[in-house]
Coordinates of C-alpha atoms in Angstrom, one line a residue:
Chain A
M137 CA -5.3 75.4 -36.6
N138 CA -9.0 74.8 -36.8
S139 CA -10.5 77.6 -34.7
S140 CA -14.1 76.6 -35.3
A141 CA -13.7 73.6 -33.0
K142 CA -14.0 75.2 -29.6
L143 CA -12.4 72.8 -27.3
S144 CA -13.5 72.3 -23.8
F145 CA -10.4 73.0 -21.8
L146 CA -9.3 75.7 -19.4
I147 CA -5.7 77.1 -19.3
I148 CA -4.1 77.8 -16.0
D149 CA -1.0 79.9 -16.8
T150 CA 1.9 80.0 -14.3
G151 CA 4.1 82.0 -16.8
N152 CA 6.9 81.3 -19.3
S153 CA 5.4 78.4 -21.1
R154 CA 7.8 76.8 -23.6
S155 CA 5.0 75.0 -25.3
F156 CA 2.5 77.8 -25.9
D157 CA 3.7 81.4 -25.7
E158 CA 1.4 84.3 -25.1
A159 CA 0.5 84.7 -28.8
D160 CA 0.1 81.0 -29.6
P161 CA -3.3 80.4 -31.3
F162 CA -3.7 77.3 -29.2
R163 CA -4.7 79.5 -26.3
D164 CA -7.6 80.9 -28.3
L165 CA -9.2 77.4 -28.3
A166 CA -9.5 77.4 -24.5
S167 CA -12.8 78.1 -22.8
S168 CA -13.1 80.5 -19.9
G169 CA -14.8 78.1 -17.5
G170 CA -17.1 75.1 -17.1
S171 CA -14.5 72.7 -18.6
D172 CA -13.6 69.1 -17.6
V173 CA -10.0 69.5 -18.7
A174 CA -7.4 71.9 -17.2
I175 CA -4.1 72.6 -18.9
I176 CA -1.5 74.0 -16.5
L177 CA 1.2 75.9 -18.5
G178 CA 4.4 77.4 -17.5
S179 CA 7.6 77.0 -15.5
D180 CA 6.2 77.8 -12.0
M181 CA 4.4 74.6 -11.6
T182 CA 3.8 73.5 -8.0
S183 CA 2.5 70.3 -6.6
G184 CA -0.1 72.2 -4.6
L185 CA -1.5 73.7 -7.8
I186 CA -1.7 70.3 -9.4
Q187 CA -3.5 68.8 -6.5
I188 CA -6.1 71.5 -6.5
A189 CA -6.6 71.1 -10.2
Q190 CA -6.7 67.3 -9.8
A191 CA -9.6 67.6 -7.4
S192 CA -11.5 70.0 -9.6
F193 CA -11.1 68.6 -13.1
V194 CA -11.7 65.2 -14.8
T195 CA -8.4 65.5 -16.6
V196 CA -5.3 67.7 -15.8
L197 CA -2.5 68.3 -18.3
V198 CA 0.7 69.5 -16.8
E199 CA 3.4 71.2 -18.9
L200 CA 6.9 69.7 -18.2
Q201 CA 10.3 71.2 -18.8
T202 CA 13.2 68.7 -18.4
E203 CA 11.7 67.1 -15.3
C204 CA 9.7 64.0 -15.0
L205 CA 6.0 64.1 -14.1
S206 CA 6.9 62.2 -11.0
A207 CA 8.6 65.4 -9.8
H208 CA 5.1 66.7 -9.2
I209 CA 3.2 63.5 -8.2
P210 CA 3.9 61.4 -5.1
D211 CA 5.6 58.1 -5.8
N212 CA 3.6 54.9 -5.4
F213 CA 6.3 52.4 -6.3
G214 CA 5.1 51.7 -9.9
R215 CA 1.4 52.1 -9.3
E216 CA 1.2 55.9 -10.0
G217 CA -1.6 57.1 -12.2
G218 CA -4.9 58.9 -12.3
N219 CA -6.1 61.9 -14.2
V220 CA -2.9 63.9 -14.4
I221 CA -0.9 63.7 -17.7
G222 CA 2.4 65.5 -18.4
F223 CA 3.1 67.0 -21.7
S224 CA 5.8 69.0 -23.5
R225 CA 5.7 70.5 -27.0
Y226 CA 9.1 69.7 -28.5
R227 CA 11.6 72.4 -29.4
L228 CA 15.4 72.4 -29.5
G229 CA 16.6 75.2 -27.2
N230 CA 14.7 78.3 -28.3
S231 CA 14.3 77.2 -31.9
T232 CA 11.0 77.2 -33.6
L233 CA 8.3 75.0 -31.9
T234 CA 7.5 71.8 -33.6
K235 CA 4.1 70.2 -33.9
L236 CA 5.2 67.3 -31.7
V237 CA 3.6 67.0 -28.2
E238 CA 5.1 64.3 -26.0
L239 CA 2.4 63.1 -23.6
V240 CA 3.8 61.6 -20.4
V241 CA 1.7 58.9 -18.7
Q242 CA 2.2 56.7 -15.7
P243 CA 1.4 53.0 -15.2
E244 CA -2.1 53.5 -14.0
T245 CA -3.1 56.7 -15.9
D246 CA -6.8 56.7 -16.8
D247 CA -7.5 55.7 -20.4
A248 CA -10.2 58.5 -20.6
A249 CA -7.6 61.1 -19.6
K250 CA -5.2 59.8 -22.2
A251 CA -7.9 59.9 -24.9
A252 CA -8.9 63.5 -23.9
A253 CA -5.2 64.7 -24.1
V254 CA -4.8 63.1 -27.5
A255 CA -8.1 64.6 -28.8
I256 CA -7.3 68.1 -27.6
F257 CA -3.8 68.3 -29.2
E258 CA -4.9 66.6 -32.4
S259 CA -7.8 69.0 -32.7
A260 CA -5.3 71.8 -32.6
G261 CA -3.3 70.4 -35.5
L262 CA -0.5 69.1 -33.3
V263 CA 1.0 65.6 -33.2
P264 CA 0.7 63.9 -29.8
V265 CA 2.7 60.8 -29.0
T266 CA 2.6 58.9 -25.7
C267 CA 5.5 57.8 -23.6
R268 CA 6.2 56.6 -20.1
D269 CA 7.5 59.0 -17.4
M270 CA 11.2 58.7 -18.1
P271 CA 13.9 61.3 -18.3
G272 CA 14.3 62.8 -21.8
R273 CA 11.0 61.3 -22.9
I274 CA 11.4 60.2 -26.5
V275 CA 13.2 62.8 -28.6
D276 CA 15.8 64.1 -26.2
R277 CA 16.5 60.5 -25.1
L278 CA 17.4 59.7 -28.7
I279 CA 18.8 63.0 -30.1
R280 CA 21.0 64.2 -27.2
P281 CA 23.6 61.4 -27.3
Y282 CA 23.6 61.9 -31.1
F283 CA 24.5 65.6 -30.6
N284 CA 27.1 64.6 -28.0
Q285 CA 28.7 62.2 -30.5
A286 CA 28.8 64.9 -33.1
L287 CA 30.6 67.3 -30.7
T288 CA 33.0 64.6 -29.7
A289 CA 33.6 63.7 -33.4
L290 CA 34.7 67.2 -34.0
D291 CA 37.2 66.9 -31.1
E292 CA 38.5 63.6 -32.4
G293 CA 38.8 64.8 -36.0
L294 CA 36.4 62.3 -37.5
A295 CA 35.3 65.0 -39.9
D296 CA 34.9 68.7 -39.9
A297 CA 31.5 70.3 -39.1
D298 CA 30.4 70.7 -42.8
Q299 CA 31.5 67.1 -43.7
L300 CA 29.6 65.7 -40.7
D301 CA 26.4 67.6 -41.6
R302 CA 26.7 66.8 -45.3
A303 CA 27.3 63.1 -44.7
L304 CA 24.4 62.7 -42.3
T305 CA 21.9 64.7 -44.4
L306 CA 22.9 63.0 -47.6
G307 CA 23.3 59.5 -46.1
L308 CA 20.4 59.3 -43.8
G309 CA 18.1 61.8 -45.4
Y310 CA 18.0 64.0 -42.3
R311 CA 16.7 67.5 -43.0
R312 CA 19.6 69.2 -41.1
G313 CA 22.9 68.0 -39.7
P314 CA 23.6 67.9 -36.0
I315 CA 26.1 70.8 -36.0
D316 CA 23.8 73.0 -37.9
L317 CA 21.0 72.2 -35.4
M318 CA 23.3 72.9 -32.4
R319 CA 24.4 76.2 -33.9
E320 CA 20.8 77.3 -33.9
S321 CA 19.6 75.9 -30.6
G322 CA 22.8 76.5 -28.6
L323 CA 25.4 74.6 -26.7
E324 CA 24.0 75.9 -23.4
A325 CA 20.6 74.5 -24.1
H326 CA 22.2 71.2 -25.0
F327 CA 24.1 71.2 -21.8
H328 CA 21.0 71.8 -19.6
V329 CA 19.0 69.0 -21.2
T330 CA 21.8 66.4 -21.3
D331 CA 22.9 67.3 -17.8
A332 CA 19.3 66.7 -16.5
I333 CA 19.1 63.3 -18.2
Y334 CA 22.6 62.3 -17.1
R335 CA 21.8 63.2 -13.4
A336 CA 18.6 61.1 -13.6
I337 CA 19.9 58.0 -15.3
G338 CA 23.7 58.1 -15.0
D339 CA 24.3 57.0 -18.6
V340 CA 27.5 58.6 -19.8
A341 CA 26.1 58.9 -23.3
Y342 CA 24.2 61.9 -21.8
L343 CA 27.2 63.4 -20.0
P344 CA 27.4 66.9 -21.7
A345 CA 30.2 67.0 -24.3
R346 CA 33.2 69.1 -23.7
R347 CA 32.1 71.9 -26.0
A348 CA 28.8 72.2 -24.1
Q349 CA 30.5 72.2 -20.8
S350 CA 32.8 75.0 -22.0
A351 CA 29.8 77.0 -23.1
I352 CA 28.5 76.9 -19.6
D353 CA 31.9 77.8 -18.1
R354 CA 32.0 80.9 -20.4
R355 CA 28.5 81.9 -19.3
R356 CA 29.4 81.5 -15.7
R357 CA 32.4 83.9 -16.2
G358 CA 30.0 86.3 -17.9
E359 CA 31.5 85.8 -21.3
H360 CA 29.7 85.1 -24.6
P361 CA 28.6 81.4 -24.6
Chain B
M84 CA 53.6 42.6 -56.2
T85 CA 50.8 45.2 -56.4
V86 CA 50.5 47.0 -59.6
S87 CA 49.0 50.5 -59.8
P88 CA 45.7 50.5 -61.5
D89 CA 45.6 51.4 -65.2
P90 CA 43.5 54.4 -65.9
M91 CA 39.9 53.2 -65.5
P92 CA 38.1 53.0 -68.8
A93 CA 35.0 55.1 -69.2
P94 CA 32.7 53.5 -68.4
P95 CA 34.5 50.9 -66.3
T96 CA 33.2 47.4 -66.0
V97 CA 31.9 47.0 -62.5
A98 CA 31.4 43.7 -60.6
V99 CA 29.1 43.6 -57.6
I100 CA 29.4 40.7 -55.3
G101 CA 26.5 39.9 -53.0
C102 CA 22.9 40.0 -54.2
G103 CA 21.3 41.2 -51.0
T104 CA 19.6 44.6 -50.5
M105 CA 22.8 46.6 -50.7
G106 CA 24.3 44.7 -53.6
I107 CA 21.2 45.0 -55.7
G108 CA 21.1 48.8 -55.0
I109 CA 24.8 49.3 -55.9
A110 CA 24.4 47.3 -59.1
I111 CA 21.4 49.5 -60.1
V112 CA 23.6 52.6 -59.5
A113 CA 26.4 51.3 -61.6
A114 CA 24.3 50.1 -64.5
R115 CA 22.1 53.1 -64.5
G116 CA 25.3 55.2 -64.5
G117 CA 26.3 53.5 -67.8
C118 CA 28.7 50.8 -66.6
P119 CA 28.6 47.2 -67.8
T120 CA 27.7 45.5 -64.4
I121 CA 28.5 42.0 -63.5
I122 CA 26.5 40.6 -60.6
Y123 CA 27.6 37.6 -58.6
D124 CA 26.5 35.8 -55.5
A125 CA 27.8 32.5 -54.0
D126 CA 24.2 31.4 -54.0
R127 CA 23.4 31.3 -57.7
A128 CA 19.7 31.4 -57.2
R129 CA 20.0 34.8 -55.7
V130 CA 21.6 36.2 -58.9
S131 CA 18.6 35.5 -61.1
K132 CA 16.3 36.6 -58.3
A133 CA 18.3 39.9 -58.1
L134 CA 17.8 40.5 -61.7
A135 CA 14.1 40.1 -61.4
E136 CA 14.1 42.6 -58.5
I137 CA 16.2 45.0 -60.5
E138 CA 13.7 44.7 -63.4
M139 CA 10.9 45.4 -61.1
F140 CA 12.6 48.5 -59.6
L141 CA 13.3 49.9 -63.1
A142 CA 9.7 49.3 -64.2
G143 CA 8.5 51.1 -61.0
S144 CA 10.9 54.0 -61.8
V145 CA 9.5 54.3 -65.3
K146 CA 5.9 54.0 -64.0
R147 CA 6.5 56.9 -61.6
G148 CA 8.2 59.0 -64.3
K149 CA 11.6 58.9 -62.7
L150 CA 13.2 57.1 -65.6
D151 CA 12.4 57.0 -69.3
P152 CA 11.6 53.6 -70.8
Q153 CA 14.7 53.6 -73.1
T154 CA 17.1 54.3 -70.2
A155 CA 15.5 51.5 -68.3
T156 CA 15.9 49.1 -71.2
D157 CA 19.6 50.2 -71.7
T158 CA 20.2 49.8 -67.9
L159 CA 18.8 46.3 -67.9
A160 CA 20.9 45.4 -70.9
R161 CA 24.1 46.3 -69.0
F162 CA 23.7 43.5 -66.5
I163 CA 25.9 40.4 -66.8
L164 CA 25.0 37.4 -64.6
A165 CA 28.1 35.6 -63.3
S166 CA 28.0 32.0 -62.1
A167 CA 31.6 31.8 -60.9
I168 CA 34.2 34.0 -59.5
S169 CA 36.3 33.5 -62.6
D170 CA 33.5 35.4 -64.5
L171 CA 34.7 38.6 -62.7
A172 CA 38.1 38.6 -64.4
S173 CA 37.1 41.4 -66.8
A174 CA 36.0 43.9 -64.1
D175 CA 37.9 47.2 -63.6
L176 CA 36.3 47.7 -60.3
V177 CA 34.9 45.0 -57.9
I178 CA 32.5 46.1 -55.2
E179 CA 32.0 43.5 -52.5
A180 CA 28.7 43.7 -50.6
I181 CA 28.5 40.5 -48.7
F182 CA 27.7 40.1 -45.0
E183 CA 29.9 41.6 -42.4
D184 CA 32.3 38.8 -41.6
I185 CA 36.0 39.6 -42.0
A186 CA 37.0 35.9 -42.5
A187 CA 34.4 35.5 -45.3
K188 CA 35.5 38.7 -46.9
A189 CA 39.2 37.8 -46.7
D190 CA 38.5 34.4 -48.3
L191 CA 36.6 36.2 -51.1
Y192 CA 39.4 38.7 -51.8
G193 CA 41.9 35.9 -51.8
A194 CA 39.9 34.2 -54.6
L195 CA 39.4 37.5 -56.4
N196 CA 43.1 38.3 -56.2
R197 CA 43.9 35.1 -58.1
V198 CA 41.3 35.8 -60.8
C199 CA 41.4 39.6 -61.5
P200 CA 44.2 41.5 -63.2
S201 CA 46.6 43.1 -60.7
G202 CA 45.3 46.6 -61.8
T203 CA 41.7 45.9 -60.8
V204 CA 40.5 48.0 -57.9
F205 CA 38.8 46.1 -55.0
A206 CA 36.2 48.0 -53.0
S207 CA 34.3 46.9 -50.0
N208 CA 30.9 48.2 -49.0
T209 CA 31.5 47.3 -45.4
S210 CA 30.0 49.7 -42.9
T211 CA 31.9 48.5 -39.8
L212 CA 35.1 46.6 -40.7
S213 CA 38.5 48.2 -41.0
I214 CA 39.4 49.0 -44.6
T215 CA 43.1 48.6 -43.8
R216 CA 42.5 45.1 -42.4
L217 CA 40.4 44.1 -45.4
A218 CA 43.0 45.6 -47.7
A219 CA 45.7 43.6 -46.0
A220 CA 43.8 40.4 -46.7
S221 CA 43.3 41.4 -50.4
G222 CA 46.9 41.0 -51.5
R223 CA 46.6 44.4 -53.2
P224 CA 46.4 47.0 -50.4
E225 CA 47.3 49.9 -52.7
N226 CA 44.4 49.1 -54.9
F227 CA 41.8 48.7 -52.2
V228 CA 39.3 51.2 -50.9
G229 CA 36.1 51.4 -48.9
L230 CA 33.0 52.5 -50.9
H231 CA 30.1 52.5 -48.5
F232 CA 26.8 53.2 -50.1
C233 CA 23.7 54.1 -48.1
L234 CA 20.5 52.2 -48.0
P235 CA 18.6 52.2 -50.3
A236 CA 21.7 52.6 -52.5
Q237 CA 19.6 53.1 -55.7
L238 CA 18.0 56.2 -54.1
M239 CA 20.6 57.7 -51.8
K240 CA 23.4 59.7 -53.2
L241 CA 26.1 59.6 -50.5
V242 CA 29.1 57.2 -50.8
E243 CA 31.6 57.1 -47.9
V244 CA 35.0 56.7 -49.6
T245 CA 37.5 55.4 -47.1
P246 CA 41.2 54.8 -47.8
G247 CA 43.1 52.3 -45.8
L248 CA 46.6 53.1 -44.5
R249 CA 48.1 51.8 -47.7
T250 CA 45.5 52.9 -50.3
S251 CA 47.2 54.8 -53.1
A252 CA 46.2 58.3 -54.0
E253 CA 45.5 57.1 -57.5
T254 CA 43.0 54.4 -56.3
L255 CA 41.3 57.0 -54.1
T256 CA 41.0 59.4 -57.0
R257 CA 39.7 56.7 -59.3
S258 CA 37.1 55.7 -56.8
R259 CA 35.9 59.2 -56.3
T260 CA 35.8 59.7 -60.1
F261 CA 33.7 56.5 -60.5
C262 CA 31.2 57.7 -57.8
E263 CA 30.8 61.0 -59.5
A264 CA 30.5 59.4 -62.9
V265 CA 27.5 57.3 -61.8
G266 CA 25.8 60.2 -60.1
Q267 CA 26.8 59.6 -56.5
I268 CA 28.3 62.1 -54.0
P269 CA 31.5 60.8 -52.5
I270 CA 32.6 62.0 -49.0
E271 CA 36.0 60.9 -47.8
T272 CA 36.0 59.5 -44.3
K273 CA 38.6 58.1 -41.9
D274 CA 39.1 54.3 -41.5
R275 CA 37.3 54.1 -38.2
P276 CA 34.5 51.8 -37.1
G277 CA 31.3 52.8 -38.7
F278 CA 33.0 55.6 -40.6
I279 CA 30.6 58.6 -40.3
L280 CA 27.1 57.2 -40.9
N281 CA 27.1 54.1 -38.8
H282 CA 29.1 55.8 -36.1
F283 CA 25.9 57.8 -35.6
A284 CA 23.1 55.6 -36.9
I285 CA 23.7 52.4 -35.0
P286 CA 23.8 53.8 -31.5
L287 CA 20.7 56.0 -32.3
N288 CA 18.8 53.0 -33.7
N289 CA 19.8 50.8 -30.7
R290 CA 18.6 53.5 -28.3
A291 CA 15.2 53.5 -30.1
I292 CA 15.0 49.7 -29.9
R293 CA 15.8 49.9 -26.2
L294 CA 13.0 52.4 -25.7
V295 CA 10.6 49.8 -27.2
E296 CA 12.2 47.1 -25.1
Q297 CA 11.8 49.1 -21.9
G298 CA 8.2 49.9 -22.8
V299 CA 8.9 53.7 -22.8
A300 CA 6.9 54.1 -26.1
T301 CA 5.7 52.1 -29.0
A302 CA 7.6 51.9 -32.3
R303 CA 5.0 53.9 -34.0
D304 CA 5.2 56.7 -31.4
I305 CA 9.0 56.8 -31.4
D306 CA 9.1 57.0 -35.2
L307 CA 6.4 59.6 -35.4
A308 CA 8.2 61.7 -32.7
M309 CA 11.5 61.7 -34.6
K310 CA 9.9 62.4 -37.9
T311 CA 7.7 65.2 -36.5
A312 CA 10.3 66.9 -34.3
M313 CA 13.5 66.3 -36.2
G314 CA 12.3 66.0 -39.8
F315 CA 13.7 62.5 -40.2
P316 CA 12.5 61.0 -43.5
M317 CA 11.8 57.7 -41.7
G318 CA 11.8 56.8 -38.0
P319 CA 14.7 54.8 -36.6
L320 CA 12.6 51.7 -36.2
E321 CA 11.3 51.9 -39.8
L322 CA 14.9 52.1 -40.8
V323 CA 15.9 49.1 -38.8
D324 CA 13.0 47.2 -40.4
L325 CA 14.3 48.2 -43.8
V326 CA 17.9 47.3 -43.0
G327 CA 16.8 44.0 -41.5
L328 CA 16.8 42.9 -37.9
D329 CA 19.4 40.2 -38.8
T330 CA 21.6 42.8 -40.3
Q331 CA 21.2 45.1 -37.3
E332 CA 22.2 42.1 -35.1
R333 CA 25.3 41.4 -37.2
L334 CA 26.3 45.1 -37.3
C335 CA 26.0 45.4 -33.6
D336 CA 28.0 42.3 -32.9
T337 CA 30.7 43.3 -35.3
F338 CA 30.8 46.9 -34.1
F339 CA 30.7 46.0 -30.4
S340 CA 33.5 43.5 -30.8
I341 CA 35.7 46.2 -32.2
T342 CA 34.8 49.1 -29.9
N343 CA 33.4 47.6 -26.6
D344 CA 31.0 50.5 -26.6
P345 CA 27.9 49.5 -24.7
A346 CA 25.8 51.7 -26.9
L347 CA 26.6 49.3 -29.8
A348 CA 25.8 46.1 -28.0
C349 CA 23.0 44.3 -29.6
P350 CA 19.7 44.8 -27.7
P351 CA 18.2 41.5 -26.5
L352 CA 14.9 42.4 -28.3
V353 CA 16.8 42.3 -31.7
R354 CA 18.0 38.7 -31.0
Q355 CA 14.5 37.7 -30.0
M356 CA 13.0 39.1 -33.1
V357 CA 15.6 37.4 -35.3
A358 CA 14.9 34.1 -33.5
A359 CA 11.2 34.6 -34.2
G360 CA 11.8 35.2 -37.8
W361 CA 10.8 38.9 -37.6
L362 CA 13.5 40.2 -39.8
G363 CA 11.8 43.4 -40.9
K364 CA 10.4 44.4 -44.2
K365 CA 12.0 41.5 -46.1
S366 CA 10.2 38.9 -43.9
G367 CA 6.9 40.8 -43.7
R368 CA 7.2 41.6 -40.0
G369 CA 9.6 43.5 -37.8
F370 CA 8.6 46.4 -35.6
Y371 CA 5.7 46.8 -38.2
E372 CA 3.8 44.4 -40.4
Y373 CA 4.2 44.6 -44.2
S374 CA 2.2 43.3 -47.1
S375 CA 5.1 43.5 -49.6
S376 CA 8.8 42.7 -49.4
A377 CA 9.7 44.2 -52.8
T378 CA 13.0 46.1 -53.2
F379 CA 12.7 49.7 -51.9
G380 CA 11.2 51.9 -54.6
A381 CA 9.9 49.0 -56.6
E382 CA 6.4 49.0 -55.3
G383 CA 3.6 50.5 -57.4

């Protein structure tokens, strides 16, 4: 990360950020005041806080969990937009953070706000991509059905876990197989993400696979997931 | 009557049918692995064009230091260009890599069955069709096996080895032995639509295409996201461009007709791109624009 480039943004931290934890060097790039850009981090986001920031800053970046940006912005029947942009730095469950930042824009989001968001994250050595405000954004929208399929393939005896991972890493050049990734990131995390997408769009490809549902059942009974 | 295959000579004579992207890749693997390799295509012009592409690939490999010049020369010398099905009579192993049409493949196996000795093993590089059904059409189901190479075959090591219900243990063993002898890694799969790889890859690619179709993100951002977050060597839309939009359309149609799984239905955008002539890398335009349509790995 290039710490010499002091970026003009302010961080408003509501706690428990998944994108930038307390020790993340990205936070060192923030200024303490007098900035045009506010980044609101954390899981205790409120619409009121966003509205205040929206009135005070030229650009507001709002950290998202599994929810859409529209969960925080009033609906305008396809004409939403303005200076608020959602973002999420991608990680599988509690695995290591990646460099990917998914930026969530709405139909009428300001071009200047988009450019500012891209510039801030690129300057920090991260990789921003832009997507519309849809459940699962890009990566979870693509990878979660793939994980569901892998779990179902085990149930159906298509191959065992090692064969599946070996075939997909060798055949498609993937760095790691789906079972290996789920072992690390956890079935519960998979359940929570897929369940949120399934509830939002109703596509059965996102219905959490049996093994993920069982992990949640075990957790609810207080057993090891 | 089906005769058990004789012990395969080392190296076996391999015939590859179909001089498309996959067929060329498989032929390179066989010849580079030391096998006399017959190449055949119903369109004779494609055979000589394939040899030119193979030559270019080998030259590229030498230039990049991946292959020594003598090995490239020896590999090239192992190719035998066939102009008729009857030229395949000396093959110990025939690998079919034509388009995914069960009737076309069945016709081909019928012709091969009349030409090749009864001990010759027939293999299909199909990625979607049932090996048992193809084997039934071959007239020699015990000597029939699925050998699905991955794209680009000349660079990817995995081969999905799939027995049909009547494939003999001996044929399976010989097929695995062949794969290992030419430097590939065989993994046995069940005779199910898509085996392992396409069971996962086609729905994932279709979902990526639908994100473009729905305007959720651009092809560039989708590919960049998957490479950055998941470590994919190429994005799903780059992969579709490499495979070919027309191939993706055919795969979807074949796969969907077997499974009725909506995730495998061909996205309308694919049909539009095919109609527009945007077939991917080979036509110079797909989700991206290309300045070269050379065989994968042959550039530079």
